[in-house]
XYZ file of C-alpha atoms in Angstrom:
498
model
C 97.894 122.686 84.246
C 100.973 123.359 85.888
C 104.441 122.640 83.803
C 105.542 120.116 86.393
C 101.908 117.746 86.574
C 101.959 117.934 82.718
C 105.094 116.539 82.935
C 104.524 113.563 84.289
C 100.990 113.170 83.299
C 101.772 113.670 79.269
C 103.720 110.233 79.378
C 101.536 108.448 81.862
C 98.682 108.838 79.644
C 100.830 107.758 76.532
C 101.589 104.619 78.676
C 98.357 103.857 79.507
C 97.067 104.446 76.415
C 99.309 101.920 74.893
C 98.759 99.082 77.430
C 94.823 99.402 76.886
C 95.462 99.306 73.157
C 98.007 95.939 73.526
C 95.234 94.693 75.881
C 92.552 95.247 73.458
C 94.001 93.503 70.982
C 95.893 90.767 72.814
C 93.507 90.124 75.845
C 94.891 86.875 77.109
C 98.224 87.128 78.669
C 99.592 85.003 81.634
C 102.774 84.758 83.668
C 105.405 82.712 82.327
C 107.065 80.020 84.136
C 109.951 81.907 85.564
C 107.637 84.201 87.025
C 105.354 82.282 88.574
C 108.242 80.391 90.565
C 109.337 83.868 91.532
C 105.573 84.966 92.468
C 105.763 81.556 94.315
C 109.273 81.690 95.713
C 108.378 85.124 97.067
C 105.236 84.187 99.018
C 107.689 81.318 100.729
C 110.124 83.920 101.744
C 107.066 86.036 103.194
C 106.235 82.901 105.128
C 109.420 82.611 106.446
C 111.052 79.560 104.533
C 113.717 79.441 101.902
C 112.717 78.873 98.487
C 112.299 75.692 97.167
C 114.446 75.019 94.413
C 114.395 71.403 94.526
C 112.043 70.897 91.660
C 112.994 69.482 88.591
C 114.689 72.273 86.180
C 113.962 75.447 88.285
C 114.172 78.591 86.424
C 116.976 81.549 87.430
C 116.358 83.370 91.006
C 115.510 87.261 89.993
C 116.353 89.010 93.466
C 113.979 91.821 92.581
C 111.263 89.747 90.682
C 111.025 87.148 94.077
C 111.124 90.396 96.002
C 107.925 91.416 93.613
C 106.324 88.145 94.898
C 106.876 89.112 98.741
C 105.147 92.254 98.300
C 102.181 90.375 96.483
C 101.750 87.711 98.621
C 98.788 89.039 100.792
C 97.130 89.468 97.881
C 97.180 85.675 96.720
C 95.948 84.912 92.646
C 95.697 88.617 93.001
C 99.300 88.651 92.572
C 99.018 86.878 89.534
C 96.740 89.515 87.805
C 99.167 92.661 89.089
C 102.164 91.253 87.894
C 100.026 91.113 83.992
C 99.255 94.630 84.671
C 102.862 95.251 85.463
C 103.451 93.331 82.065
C 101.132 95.523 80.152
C 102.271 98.913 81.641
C 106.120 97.638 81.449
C 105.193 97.314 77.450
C 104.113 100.544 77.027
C 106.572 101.907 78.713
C 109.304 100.888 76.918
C 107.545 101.744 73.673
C 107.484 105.461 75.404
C 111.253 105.701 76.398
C 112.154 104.379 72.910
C 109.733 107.643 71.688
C 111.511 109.579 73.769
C 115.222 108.230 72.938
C 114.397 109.010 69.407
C 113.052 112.091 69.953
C 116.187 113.277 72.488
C 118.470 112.132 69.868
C 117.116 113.243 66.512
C 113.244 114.495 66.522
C 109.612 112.968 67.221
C 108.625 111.444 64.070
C 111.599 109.722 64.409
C 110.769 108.394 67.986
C 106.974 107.941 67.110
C 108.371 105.498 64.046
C 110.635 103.468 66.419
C 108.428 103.159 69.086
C 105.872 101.717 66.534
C 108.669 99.099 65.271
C 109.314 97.902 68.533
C 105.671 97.830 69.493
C 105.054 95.120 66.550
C 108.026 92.972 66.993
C 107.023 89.674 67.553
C 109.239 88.887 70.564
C 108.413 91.692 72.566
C 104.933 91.204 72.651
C 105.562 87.491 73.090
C 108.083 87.686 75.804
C 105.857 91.217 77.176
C 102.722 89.468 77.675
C 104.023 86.289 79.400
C 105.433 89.050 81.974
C 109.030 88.347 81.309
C 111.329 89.923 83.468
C 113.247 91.540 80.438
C 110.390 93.785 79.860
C 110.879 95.779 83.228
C 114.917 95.577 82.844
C 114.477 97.074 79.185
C 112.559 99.816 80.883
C 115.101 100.418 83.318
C 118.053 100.624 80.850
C 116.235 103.044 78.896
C 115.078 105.125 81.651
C 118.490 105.375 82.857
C 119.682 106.210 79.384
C 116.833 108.658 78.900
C 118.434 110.244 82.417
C 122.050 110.409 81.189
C 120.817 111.933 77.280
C 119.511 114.660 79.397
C 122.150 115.506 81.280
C 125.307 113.837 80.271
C 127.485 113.080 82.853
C 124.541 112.220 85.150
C 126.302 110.148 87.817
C 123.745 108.371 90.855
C 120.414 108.879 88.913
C 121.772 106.531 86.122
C 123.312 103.836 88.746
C 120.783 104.216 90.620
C 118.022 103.095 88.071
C 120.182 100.528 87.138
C 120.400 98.828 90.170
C 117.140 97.060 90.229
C 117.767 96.651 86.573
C 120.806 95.145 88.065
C 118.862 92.742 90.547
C 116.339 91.705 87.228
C 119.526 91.065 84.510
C 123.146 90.264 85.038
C 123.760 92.323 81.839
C 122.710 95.258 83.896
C 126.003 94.974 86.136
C 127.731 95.511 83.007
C 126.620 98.449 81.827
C 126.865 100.008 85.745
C 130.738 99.404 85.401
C 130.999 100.931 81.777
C 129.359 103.957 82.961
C 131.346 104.408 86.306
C 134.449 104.361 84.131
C 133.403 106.944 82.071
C 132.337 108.919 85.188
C 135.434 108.267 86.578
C 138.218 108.552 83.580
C 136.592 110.812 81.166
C 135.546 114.753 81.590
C 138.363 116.007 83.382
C 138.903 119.051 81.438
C 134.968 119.227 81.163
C 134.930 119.925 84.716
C 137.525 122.391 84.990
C 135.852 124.708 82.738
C 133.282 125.505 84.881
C 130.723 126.323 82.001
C 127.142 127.056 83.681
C 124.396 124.531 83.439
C 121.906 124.934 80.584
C 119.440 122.891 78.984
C 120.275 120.332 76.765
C 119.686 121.564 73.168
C 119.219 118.639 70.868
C 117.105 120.116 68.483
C 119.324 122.566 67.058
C 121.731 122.102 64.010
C 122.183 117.880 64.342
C 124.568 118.290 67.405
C 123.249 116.963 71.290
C 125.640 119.823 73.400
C 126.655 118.310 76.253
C 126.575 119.701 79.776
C 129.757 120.041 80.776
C 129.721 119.462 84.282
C 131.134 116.855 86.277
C 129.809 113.753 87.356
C 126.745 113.702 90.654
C 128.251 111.855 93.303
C 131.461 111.274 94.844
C 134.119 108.704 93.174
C 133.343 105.847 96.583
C 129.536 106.536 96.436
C 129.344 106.396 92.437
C 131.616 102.948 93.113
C 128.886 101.698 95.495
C 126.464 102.716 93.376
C 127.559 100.978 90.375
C 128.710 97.216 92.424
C 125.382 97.412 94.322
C 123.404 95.144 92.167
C 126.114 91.966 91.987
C 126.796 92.226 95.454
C 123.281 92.494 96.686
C 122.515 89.167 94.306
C 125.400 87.217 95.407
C 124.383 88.099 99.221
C 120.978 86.747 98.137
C 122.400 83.632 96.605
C 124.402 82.558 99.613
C 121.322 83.554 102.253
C 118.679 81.439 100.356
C 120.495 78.510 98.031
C 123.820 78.895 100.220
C 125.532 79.455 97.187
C 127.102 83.496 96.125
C 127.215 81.837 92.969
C 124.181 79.671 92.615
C 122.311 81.505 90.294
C 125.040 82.009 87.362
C 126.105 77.795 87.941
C 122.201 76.959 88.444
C 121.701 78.593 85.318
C 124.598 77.140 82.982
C 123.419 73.883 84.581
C 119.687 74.654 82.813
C 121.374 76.126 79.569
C 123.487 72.233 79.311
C 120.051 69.953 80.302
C 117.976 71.759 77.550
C 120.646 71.620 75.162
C 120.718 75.727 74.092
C 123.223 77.309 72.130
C 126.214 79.163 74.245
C 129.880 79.952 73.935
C 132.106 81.991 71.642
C 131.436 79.267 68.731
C 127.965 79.240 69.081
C 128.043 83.644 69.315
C 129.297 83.668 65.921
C 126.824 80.971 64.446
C 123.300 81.782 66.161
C 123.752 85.741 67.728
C 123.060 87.021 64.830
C 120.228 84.759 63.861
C 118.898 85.563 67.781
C 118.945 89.416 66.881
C 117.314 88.738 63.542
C 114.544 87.100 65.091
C 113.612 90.234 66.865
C 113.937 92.772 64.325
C 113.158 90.839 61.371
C 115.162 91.683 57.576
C 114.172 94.751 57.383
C 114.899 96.066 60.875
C 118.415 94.339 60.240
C 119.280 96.247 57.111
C 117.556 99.549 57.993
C 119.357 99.364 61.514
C 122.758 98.603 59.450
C 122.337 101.605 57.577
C 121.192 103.760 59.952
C 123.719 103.406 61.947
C 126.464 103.921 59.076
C 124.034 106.855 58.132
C 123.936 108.557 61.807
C 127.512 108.041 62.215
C 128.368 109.858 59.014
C 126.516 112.558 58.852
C 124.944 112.924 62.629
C 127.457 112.154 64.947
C 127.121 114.046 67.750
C 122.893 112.899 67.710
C 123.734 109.671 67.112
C 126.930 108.695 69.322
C 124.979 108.023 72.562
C 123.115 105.343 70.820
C 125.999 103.829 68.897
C 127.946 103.286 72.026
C 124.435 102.117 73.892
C 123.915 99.527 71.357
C 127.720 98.344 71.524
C 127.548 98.153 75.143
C 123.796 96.064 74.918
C 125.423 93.610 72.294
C 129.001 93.739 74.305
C 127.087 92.367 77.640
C 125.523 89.600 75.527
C 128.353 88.356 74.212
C 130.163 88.232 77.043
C 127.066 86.418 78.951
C 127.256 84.145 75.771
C 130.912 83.411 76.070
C 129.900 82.399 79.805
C 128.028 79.906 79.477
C 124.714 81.760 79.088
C 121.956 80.964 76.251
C 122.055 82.586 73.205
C 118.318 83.180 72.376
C 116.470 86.253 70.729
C 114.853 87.444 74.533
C 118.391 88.068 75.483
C 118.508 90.760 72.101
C 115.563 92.253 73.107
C 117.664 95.596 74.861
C 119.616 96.104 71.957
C 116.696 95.546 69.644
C 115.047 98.554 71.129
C 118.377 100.675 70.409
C 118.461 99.465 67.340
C 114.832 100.198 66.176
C 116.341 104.090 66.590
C 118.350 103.594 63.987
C 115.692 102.141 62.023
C 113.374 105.128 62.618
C 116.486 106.998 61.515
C 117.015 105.045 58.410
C 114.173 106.193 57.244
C 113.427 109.597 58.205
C 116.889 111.014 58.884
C 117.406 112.492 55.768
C 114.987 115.491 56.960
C 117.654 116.155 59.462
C 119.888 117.469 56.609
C 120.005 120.687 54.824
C 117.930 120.718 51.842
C 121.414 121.074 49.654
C 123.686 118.451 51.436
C 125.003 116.137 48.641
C 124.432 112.810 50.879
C 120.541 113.894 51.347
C 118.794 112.043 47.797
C 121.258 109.212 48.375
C 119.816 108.856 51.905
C 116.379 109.160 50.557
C 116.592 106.064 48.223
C 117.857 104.056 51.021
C 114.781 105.198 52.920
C 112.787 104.158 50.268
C 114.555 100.980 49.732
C 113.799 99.880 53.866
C 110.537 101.358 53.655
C 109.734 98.840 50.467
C 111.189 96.015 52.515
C 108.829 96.773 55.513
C 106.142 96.703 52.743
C 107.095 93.273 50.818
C 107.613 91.664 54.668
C 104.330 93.231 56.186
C 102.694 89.412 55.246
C 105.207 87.970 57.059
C 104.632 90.132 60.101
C 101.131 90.063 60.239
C 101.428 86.261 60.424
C 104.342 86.039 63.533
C 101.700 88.747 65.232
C 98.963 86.319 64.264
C 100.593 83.139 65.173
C 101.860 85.075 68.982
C 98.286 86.072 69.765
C 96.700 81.948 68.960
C 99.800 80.585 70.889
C 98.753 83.169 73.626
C 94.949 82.144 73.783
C 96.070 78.483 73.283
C 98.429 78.292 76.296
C 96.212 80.958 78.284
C 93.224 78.077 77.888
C 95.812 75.313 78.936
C 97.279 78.034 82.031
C 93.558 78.839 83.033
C 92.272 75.077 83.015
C 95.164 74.312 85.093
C 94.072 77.018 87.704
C 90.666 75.956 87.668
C 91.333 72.240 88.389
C 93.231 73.346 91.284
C 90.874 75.527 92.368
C 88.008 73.021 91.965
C 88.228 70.883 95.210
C 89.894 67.879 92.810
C 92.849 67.906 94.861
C 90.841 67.188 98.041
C 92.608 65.216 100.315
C 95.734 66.963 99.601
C 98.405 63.156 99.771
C 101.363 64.230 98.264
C 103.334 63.881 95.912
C 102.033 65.303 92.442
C 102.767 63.799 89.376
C 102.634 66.029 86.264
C 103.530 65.600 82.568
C 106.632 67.980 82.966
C 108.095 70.498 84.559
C 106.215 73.317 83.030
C 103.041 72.933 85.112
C 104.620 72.561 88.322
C 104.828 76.191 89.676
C 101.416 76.844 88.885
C 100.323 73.824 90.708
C 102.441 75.113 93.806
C 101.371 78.418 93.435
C 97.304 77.633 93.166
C 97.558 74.754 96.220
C 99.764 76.515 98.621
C 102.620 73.330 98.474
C 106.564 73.269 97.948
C 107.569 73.054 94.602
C 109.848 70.122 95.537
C 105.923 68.108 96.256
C 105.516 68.387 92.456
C 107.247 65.731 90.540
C 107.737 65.624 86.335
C 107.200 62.089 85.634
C 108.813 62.799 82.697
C 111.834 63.754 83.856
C 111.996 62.308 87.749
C 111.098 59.208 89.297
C 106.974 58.167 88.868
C 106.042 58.009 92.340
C 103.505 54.686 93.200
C 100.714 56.947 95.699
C 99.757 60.503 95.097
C 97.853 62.267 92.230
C 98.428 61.681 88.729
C 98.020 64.968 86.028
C 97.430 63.984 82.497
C 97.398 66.034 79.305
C 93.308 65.330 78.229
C 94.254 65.863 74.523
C 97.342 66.223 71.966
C 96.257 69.600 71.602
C 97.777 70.298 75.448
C 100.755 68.032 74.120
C 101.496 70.369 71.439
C 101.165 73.570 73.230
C 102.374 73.069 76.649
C 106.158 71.918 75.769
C 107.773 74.492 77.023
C 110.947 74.812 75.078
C 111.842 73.178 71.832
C 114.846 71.185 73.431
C 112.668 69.956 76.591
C 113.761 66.942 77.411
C 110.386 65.744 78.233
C 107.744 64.655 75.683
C 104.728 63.720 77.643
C 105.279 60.320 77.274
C 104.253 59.088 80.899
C 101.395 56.976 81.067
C 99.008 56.607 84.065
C 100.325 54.698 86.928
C 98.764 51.006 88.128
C 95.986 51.469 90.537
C 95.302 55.440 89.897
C 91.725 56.244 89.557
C 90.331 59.359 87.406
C 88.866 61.905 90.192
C 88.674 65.263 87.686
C 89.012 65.805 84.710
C 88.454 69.645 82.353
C 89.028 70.384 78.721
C 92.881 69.967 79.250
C 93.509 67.799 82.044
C 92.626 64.594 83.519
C 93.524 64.056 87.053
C 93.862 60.817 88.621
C 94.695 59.901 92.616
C 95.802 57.072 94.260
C 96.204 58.205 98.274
């Protein structure tokens, strides 16, 4: 095979293999309810029309994710089943790039280990298999990390890849500016020594050598480059809410009505419980001491990640300090960083030399995490248990929802359409072909007296169809005077008045 195919195919096949393992064992996964408004908002824009926000408590516009939707659009609920294979494949791709962080940056064992933590976090496969948009940006990041571990100094292949991470995650624009200042303000003397390019040894006494070379691209290109991604979301803002800015006040506007954590305060008090979520005690600890470990004794392998992880956790803050939510999806980048240091918290101490005084110390630390991971393993199994039944429970709810809509029951179409709350309304736009803004939370707007009525059929849809803790609607709308049932499934009961 030649060197370049086997390139390419080697992780490809280590991708797929890990999204037909996740789909094995989690089968039912569906798109959340930020991306089916952006599936939905996409088909309007292919149609022609702005997208309807006007819906009660619509979710952030993702530029790239909506753009997604355009593309997808001819294919109609196809679109729906290639955004959960772009879910599974985003997955195991950024189980790969953490493989291949860890292996860039100390050795494979090391990257097989992290990959496997992050692989069995709760949150990712959570978030992951309700086709978040954070999976994809996490890929990005990474990808454009991979790039610049490589080849230091890498200029437009880094900004490039994260410019659609850019149009996906505000954080994104962050980490574009931190890079084109080190691009710009660091290396000087690198450059003038006009060393040859060779490959990147990281294998080879602890130390990453850097190529010192200077940056690809010129200073105004690298600057385009790196404010692409804001500008091109603000331009999208003000062409289809009117608004540069509607997606940042839109979104503190969400963060107020359900009541989530935000501000410097609230960063102190909750971040770290939001990063704890995702890696758990003993990713905390072993990450702690990995990174006090790496610094120590592997710099040079290790300083890449360090500052990576300070930039991930900088960009949350600072969205935190905003006016942004504070919750554990938002952790999720540096989590992946982190579980490096994990990896390395347990196997560094093979990077050593056999008589370095620091190596038995580093071993009974190892030990120590590695017990933790043991004692906690109940505790994981049952957050791994408890995401795949709130999966197949909402999946059930998600699917029974399609199938009423797909089922004639809403034949005449006489608008407007009353549902329980707002989670069920972009579904119900998506599978009828209707504006959002036709779909009306009874819950949470005004009960129209003509139209059709959606009921929960049982508490079991009650309990798992809220879709945040702090929603301020509690399915407590009864049906209307003079609706009649027309439908009904195992989840909903649908009543009309036209």
């Amino acid at each position: 095979m030649p060197p370049r195919a086997r390139t390419w195919l080697s992780p490809a096949a280590w991708v797929a293999a890990v999204a037909a393992l996740l789909l094995l064992i989690f089968p039912v996964g569906f798109p959340n309810y930020d991306t089916i408004y952006a599936l939905l908002w996409g088909r309007e824009l292919g149609e022609g029309l702005d997208p309807d926000r006007g819906a009660a408590l619509p979710p952030t516009p993702h530029p790239l994710a909506e753009l997604f939707g355009l593309l997808t659009s001819p294919l109609n609920s196809g679109a729906i089943d290639l955004t959960m294979v772009v879910a599974y494949v985003s997955l195991g791709l950024v189980g790969y790039l953490v493989y291949r962080l860890g292996s860039l940056w100390f050795d494979r064992p090391i990257g097989a280990v992290a990959a496997l933590i992050v692989l069995t976090r709760a949150p990712f496969l959570s978030n992951g298999l309700r086709a978040y948009v954070d999976l994809p940006y996490i890929a990005l990041v990474l990808g454009a990390l991979v790039i610049e571990t490589r080849r230091p100094r890498a200029g437009w292949p880094v900004l490039a890849l994260l410019i659609p991470a850019g149009l996906l995650r505000p954080e994104a624009w962050l980490f574009s500016i931190a890079d084109l200042a080190y691009l710009l303000f660091s290396g000087g003397r690198e450059r003038a020594t006009g060393v040859p390019l060779e490959p990147a040894d990281t294998q080879k006494r602890g130390l990453i050598r850097p190529r010192f070379v200077g940056a690809r691209g010129t200073p105004v290109a690298l600057l385009a480059l790196a404010l692409a991604a804001p500008i091109l979301w603000a331009i999208y803002d003000s062409t289809t809410a009117g608004s540069p800015t509607y997606s940042f006040t839109g979104t503190r506007e969400t963060v107020e009505t359900l009541g989530r954590h935000t501000g410097p305060i609230d960063l102190v008090l909750y971040g770290p419980r939001a990063l704890g979520e995702v890696m758990q005690w003993p990713g905390m600890i072993g990450a702690l001491g990995g990174v006090i470990l790496g610094f120590l004794f592997l710099r040079r392998r290790s300083e890449i990640g360090i500052a990576a992880g300070v930039l991930a956790l900088g960009a949350f803050a600072v969205l935190a300090c905003a006016g942004l939510a504070i919750i554990a999806r938002y952790t999720m980048l540096t989590g992946t960083i982190l579980a490096i240091f994990v990896a390395l918290a347990l196997l560094g101490w093979r990077l050593l030399d056999r008589g370095h005084p620091w190596r038995r110390a580093w071993q009974a630390f190892a030990a120590f995490v590695a017990l933790m991971f043991v004692v906690w393993a109940p505790n994981q199994y049952d957050l791994l248990s408890q995401v795949d039944t709130d999966l197949t429970n909402q999946g059930r709810i998600e699917s029974d929802l399609g199938d009423l809509a797909d089922s004639g029951a809403f034949e005449p179409l006489c608008l407007p359409i009353s549902v329980p709350n707002h989670r069920a309304v972009p579904r119900l736009a998506f599978d009828l072909d209707v504006r959002p803004s036709h779909i009306v939370s009874s819950s949470e707007q005004h009960q129209p007296r003509r139209g059709y009525f959606l009921k929960p059929a049982s508490p079991f849809v009650v309990h798992n169809f809220i879709l945040d803790p702090n929603d301020p609607s509690r399915f407590t709308a009864t049906v209307p005077p003079g609706f009649r049932r027309v439908a009904r499934n195992d989840s909903w009961l649908l009543y009309r008045r036209c």
